[in-house]
Tab-separated table of C-alpha atoms in Angstrom:
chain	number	residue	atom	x	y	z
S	121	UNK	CA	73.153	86.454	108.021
S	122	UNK	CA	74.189	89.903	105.994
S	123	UNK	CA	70.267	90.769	107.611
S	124	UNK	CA	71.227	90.262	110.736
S	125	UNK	CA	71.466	93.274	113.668
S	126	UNK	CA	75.252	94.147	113.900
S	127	UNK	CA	76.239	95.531	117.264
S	128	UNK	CA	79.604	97.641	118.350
S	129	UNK	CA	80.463	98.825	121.742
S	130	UNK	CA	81.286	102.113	122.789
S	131	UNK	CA	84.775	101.067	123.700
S	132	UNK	CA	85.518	99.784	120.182
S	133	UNK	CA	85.048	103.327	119.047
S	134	UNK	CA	87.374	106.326	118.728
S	135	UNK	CA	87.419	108.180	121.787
S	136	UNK	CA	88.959	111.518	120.823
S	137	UNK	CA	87.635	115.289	121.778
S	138	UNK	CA	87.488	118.586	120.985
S	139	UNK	CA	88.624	120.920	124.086
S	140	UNK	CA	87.885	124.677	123.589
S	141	UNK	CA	90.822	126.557	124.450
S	142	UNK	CA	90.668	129.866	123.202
S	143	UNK	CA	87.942	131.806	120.907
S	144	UNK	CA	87.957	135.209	119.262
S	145	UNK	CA	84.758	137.023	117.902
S	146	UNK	CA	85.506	140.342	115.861
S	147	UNK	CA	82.270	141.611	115.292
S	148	UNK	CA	80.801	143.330	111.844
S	149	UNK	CA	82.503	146.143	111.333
S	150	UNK	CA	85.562	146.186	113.385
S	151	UNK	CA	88.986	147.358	112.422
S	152	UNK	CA	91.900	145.652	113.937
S	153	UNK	CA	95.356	144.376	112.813
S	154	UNK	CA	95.474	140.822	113.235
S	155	UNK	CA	93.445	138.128	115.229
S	156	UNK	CA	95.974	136.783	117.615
S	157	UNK	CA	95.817	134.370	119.941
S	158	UNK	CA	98.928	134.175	122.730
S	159	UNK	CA	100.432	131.621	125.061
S	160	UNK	CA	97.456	129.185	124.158
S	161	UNK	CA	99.714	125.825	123.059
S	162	UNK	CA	100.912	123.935	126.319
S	163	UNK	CA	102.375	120.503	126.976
S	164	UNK	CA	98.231	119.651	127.348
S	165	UNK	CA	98.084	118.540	123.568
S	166	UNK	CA	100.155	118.080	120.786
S	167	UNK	CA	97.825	118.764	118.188
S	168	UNK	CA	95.325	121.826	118.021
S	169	UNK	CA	92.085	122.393	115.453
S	170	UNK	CA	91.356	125.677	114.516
S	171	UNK	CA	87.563	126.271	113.591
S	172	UNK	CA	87.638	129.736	110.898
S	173	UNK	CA	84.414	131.232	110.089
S	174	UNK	CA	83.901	133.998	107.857
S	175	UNK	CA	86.834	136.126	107.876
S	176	UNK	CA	86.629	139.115	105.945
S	177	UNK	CA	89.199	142.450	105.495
S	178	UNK	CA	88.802	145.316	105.176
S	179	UNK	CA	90.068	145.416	101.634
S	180	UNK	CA	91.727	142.820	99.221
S	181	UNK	CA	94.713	140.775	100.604
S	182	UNK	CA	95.745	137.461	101.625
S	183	UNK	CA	95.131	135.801	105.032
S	184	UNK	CA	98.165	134.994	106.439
S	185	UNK	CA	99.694	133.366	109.708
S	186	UNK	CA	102.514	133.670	112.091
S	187	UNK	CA	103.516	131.954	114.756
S	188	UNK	CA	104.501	133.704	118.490
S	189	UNK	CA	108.249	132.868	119.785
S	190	UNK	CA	107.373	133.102	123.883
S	191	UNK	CA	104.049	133.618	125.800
S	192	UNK	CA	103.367	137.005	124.427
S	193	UNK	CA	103.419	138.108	120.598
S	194	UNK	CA	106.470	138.464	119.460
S	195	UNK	CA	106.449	136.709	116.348
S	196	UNK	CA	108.320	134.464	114.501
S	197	UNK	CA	109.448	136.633	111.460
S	198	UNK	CA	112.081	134.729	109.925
S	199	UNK	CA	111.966	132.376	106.942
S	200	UNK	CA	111.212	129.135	107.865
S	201	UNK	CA	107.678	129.246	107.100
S	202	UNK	CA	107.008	126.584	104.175
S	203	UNK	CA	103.731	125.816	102.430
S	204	UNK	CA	101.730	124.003	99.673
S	205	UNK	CA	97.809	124.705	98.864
S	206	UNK	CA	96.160	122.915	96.008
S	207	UNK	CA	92.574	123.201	94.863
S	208	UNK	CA	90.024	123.813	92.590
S	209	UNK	CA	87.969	126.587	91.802
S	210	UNK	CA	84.222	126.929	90.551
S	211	UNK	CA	85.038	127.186	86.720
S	212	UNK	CA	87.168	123.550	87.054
S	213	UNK	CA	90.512	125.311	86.954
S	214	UNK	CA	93.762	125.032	89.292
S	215	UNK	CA	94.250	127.019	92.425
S	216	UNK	CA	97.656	126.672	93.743
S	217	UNK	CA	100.515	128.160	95.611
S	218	UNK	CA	103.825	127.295	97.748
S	219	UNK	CA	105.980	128.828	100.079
S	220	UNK	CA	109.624	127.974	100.790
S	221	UNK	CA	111.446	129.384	103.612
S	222	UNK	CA	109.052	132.505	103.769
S	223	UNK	CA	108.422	134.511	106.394
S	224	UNK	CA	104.954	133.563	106.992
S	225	UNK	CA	102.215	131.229	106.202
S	226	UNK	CA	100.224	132.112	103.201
S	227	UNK	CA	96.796	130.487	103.071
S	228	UNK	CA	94.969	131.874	100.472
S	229	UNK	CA	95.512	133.648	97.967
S	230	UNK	CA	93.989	137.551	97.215
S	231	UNK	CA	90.345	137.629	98.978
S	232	UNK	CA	87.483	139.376	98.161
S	233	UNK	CA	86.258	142.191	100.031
S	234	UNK	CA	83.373	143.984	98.199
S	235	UNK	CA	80.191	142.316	99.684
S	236	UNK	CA	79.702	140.672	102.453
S	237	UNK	CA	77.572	137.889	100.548
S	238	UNK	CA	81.159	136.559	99.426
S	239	UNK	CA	80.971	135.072	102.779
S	240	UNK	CA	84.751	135.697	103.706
S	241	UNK	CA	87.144	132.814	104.222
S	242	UNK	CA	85.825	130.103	105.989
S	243	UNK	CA	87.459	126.188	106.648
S	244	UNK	CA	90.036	124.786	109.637
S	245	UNK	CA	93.419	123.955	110.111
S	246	UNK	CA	95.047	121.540	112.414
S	247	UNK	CA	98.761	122.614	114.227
S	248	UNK	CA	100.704	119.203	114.817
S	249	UNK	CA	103.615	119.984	117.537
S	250	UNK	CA	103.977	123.965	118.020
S	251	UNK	CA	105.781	123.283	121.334
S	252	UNK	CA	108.652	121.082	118.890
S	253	UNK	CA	108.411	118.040	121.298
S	254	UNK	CA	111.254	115.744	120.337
S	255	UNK	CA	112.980	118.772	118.199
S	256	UNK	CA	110.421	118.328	116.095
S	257	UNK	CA	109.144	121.224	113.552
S	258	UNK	CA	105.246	122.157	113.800
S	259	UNK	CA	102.971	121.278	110.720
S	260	UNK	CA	99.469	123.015	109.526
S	261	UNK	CA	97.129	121.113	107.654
S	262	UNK	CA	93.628	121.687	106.154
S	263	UNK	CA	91.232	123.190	103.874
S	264	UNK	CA	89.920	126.567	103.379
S	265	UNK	CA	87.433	127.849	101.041
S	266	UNK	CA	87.046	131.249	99.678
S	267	UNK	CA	85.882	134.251	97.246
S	268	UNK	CA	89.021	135.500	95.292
S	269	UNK	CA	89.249	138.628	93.343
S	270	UNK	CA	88.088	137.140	90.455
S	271	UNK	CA	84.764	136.959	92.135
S	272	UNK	CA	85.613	133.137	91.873
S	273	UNK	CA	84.863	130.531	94.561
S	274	UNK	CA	87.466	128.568	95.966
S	275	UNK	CA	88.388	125.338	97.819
S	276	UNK	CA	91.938	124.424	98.590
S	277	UNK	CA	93.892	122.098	100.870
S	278	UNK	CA	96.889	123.351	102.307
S	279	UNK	CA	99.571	121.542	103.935
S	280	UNK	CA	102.878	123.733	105.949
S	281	UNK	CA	105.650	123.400	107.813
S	282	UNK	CA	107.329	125.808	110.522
S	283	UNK	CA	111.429	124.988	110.193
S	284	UNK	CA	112.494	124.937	113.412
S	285	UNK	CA	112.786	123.163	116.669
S	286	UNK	CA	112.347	125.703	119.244
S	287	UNK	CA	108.731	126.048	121.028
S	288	UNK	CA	106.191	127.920	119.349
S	289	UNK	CA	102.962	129.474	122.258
S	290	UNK	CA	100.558	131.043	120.176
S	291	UNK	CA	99.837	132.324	116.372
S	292	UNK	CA	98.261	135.296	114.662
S	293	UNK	CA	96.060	135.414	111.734
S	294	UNK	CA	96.180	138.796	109.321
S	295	UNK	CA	96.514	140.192	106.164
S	296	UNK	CA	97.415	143.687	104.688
S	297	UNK	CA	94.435	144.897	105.843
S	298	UNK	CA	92.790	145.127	108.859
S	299	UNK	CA	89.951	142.182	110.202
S	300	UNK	CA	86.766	143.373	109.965
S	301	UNK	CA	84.980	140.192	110.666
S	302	UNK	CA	86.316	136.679	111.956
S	303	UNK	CA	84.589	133.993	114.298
S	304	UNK	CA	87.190	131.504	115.372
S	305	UNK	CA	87.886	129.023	117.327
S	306	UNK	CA	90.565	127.146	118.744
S	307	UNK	CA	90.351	123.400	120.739
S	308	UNK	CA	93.271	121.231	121.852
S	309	UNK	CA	92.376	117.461	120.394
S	310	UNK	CA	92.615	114.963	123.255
S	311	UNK	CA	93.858	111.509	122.004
């Protein structure tokens, strides 16, 4: 009977979670460099969400990314850093860019900085495999969704790969101007 009660057990369903693993606040205001977050990726999980609230600059510019070479922050600089976002915007028309062997992630393009009711960058990103298990490079997926400089609102997916197959511990998140606001969060994903 299409009526009928249907019942599914707990076990039948996916049993995946969120572990908190690192979280950085940078209150209203603030003035700093970079949001960076060392030695957090461990043999633990092979696949980190990163939760990105809000993040606003002190002044127009990209946010970009960078991964950290050993438990501290030395970063990776060189150009191996390959990318892809693809989205709309507001108006109905195309928001793209790529990267090929760059040295850096680029994840938005220019941001707006003149108000804080543009509501700074907000949206996650998954990191598949920063510790190269297997020789393996590490990928970034997601979606962001932003304010350009164009006063335009957008929403893009973006989809990158580090080159690569030594271990990666930790990334930064920056632009050419300093942070003055971020909330975000980082959780391993347990299978």
């Amino acid at each position: 009977d299409s009526n009928a009660f249907k019942h599914v057990q707990k076990s039948n369903l996916p049993s995946g979670t969120l572990v908190e693993v690192a979280q950085s606040n940078i209150a209203a205001g603030s003035s700093v460099a970079a949001v960076e977050f060392s030695n957090i990726f461990s043999s633990t999980y092979n696949t980190y969400f990163v939760r990105l609230s809000k993040i606003r600059f002190a002044g127009n510019t990209t946010l970009q990314m960078r991964f950290y070479s050993d438990t501290g922050t030395t970063e990776e600089s060189f150009a191996a850093y390959n990318i892809v976002r693809y989205g709309l915007n507001n108006l109905g028309s195309r928001e793209d860019g790529v990267g090929n062997g760059a040295n850096r992630f680029y994840l938005s393009e220019d941001l707006d900085y003149d108000q804080p009711a543009d509501g700074g960058t907000s949206g996650h990103l998954y990191i598949d495999n920063p510790l190269a298990n297997s020789s393996f490079s590490a990928t970034i997926h997601g979606q962001m969704a932003y304010r350009d400089t164009s006063n335009v609102w957008n929403g893009v997916n973006i989809g990158g790969k580090f080159s690569g197959s030594s271990p990666r511990y930790g990334f930064k998140l920056y632009g050419s101007s300093n942070v003055e606001y971020a909330d975000i969060t980082v959780y391993g994903v347990k299978p």
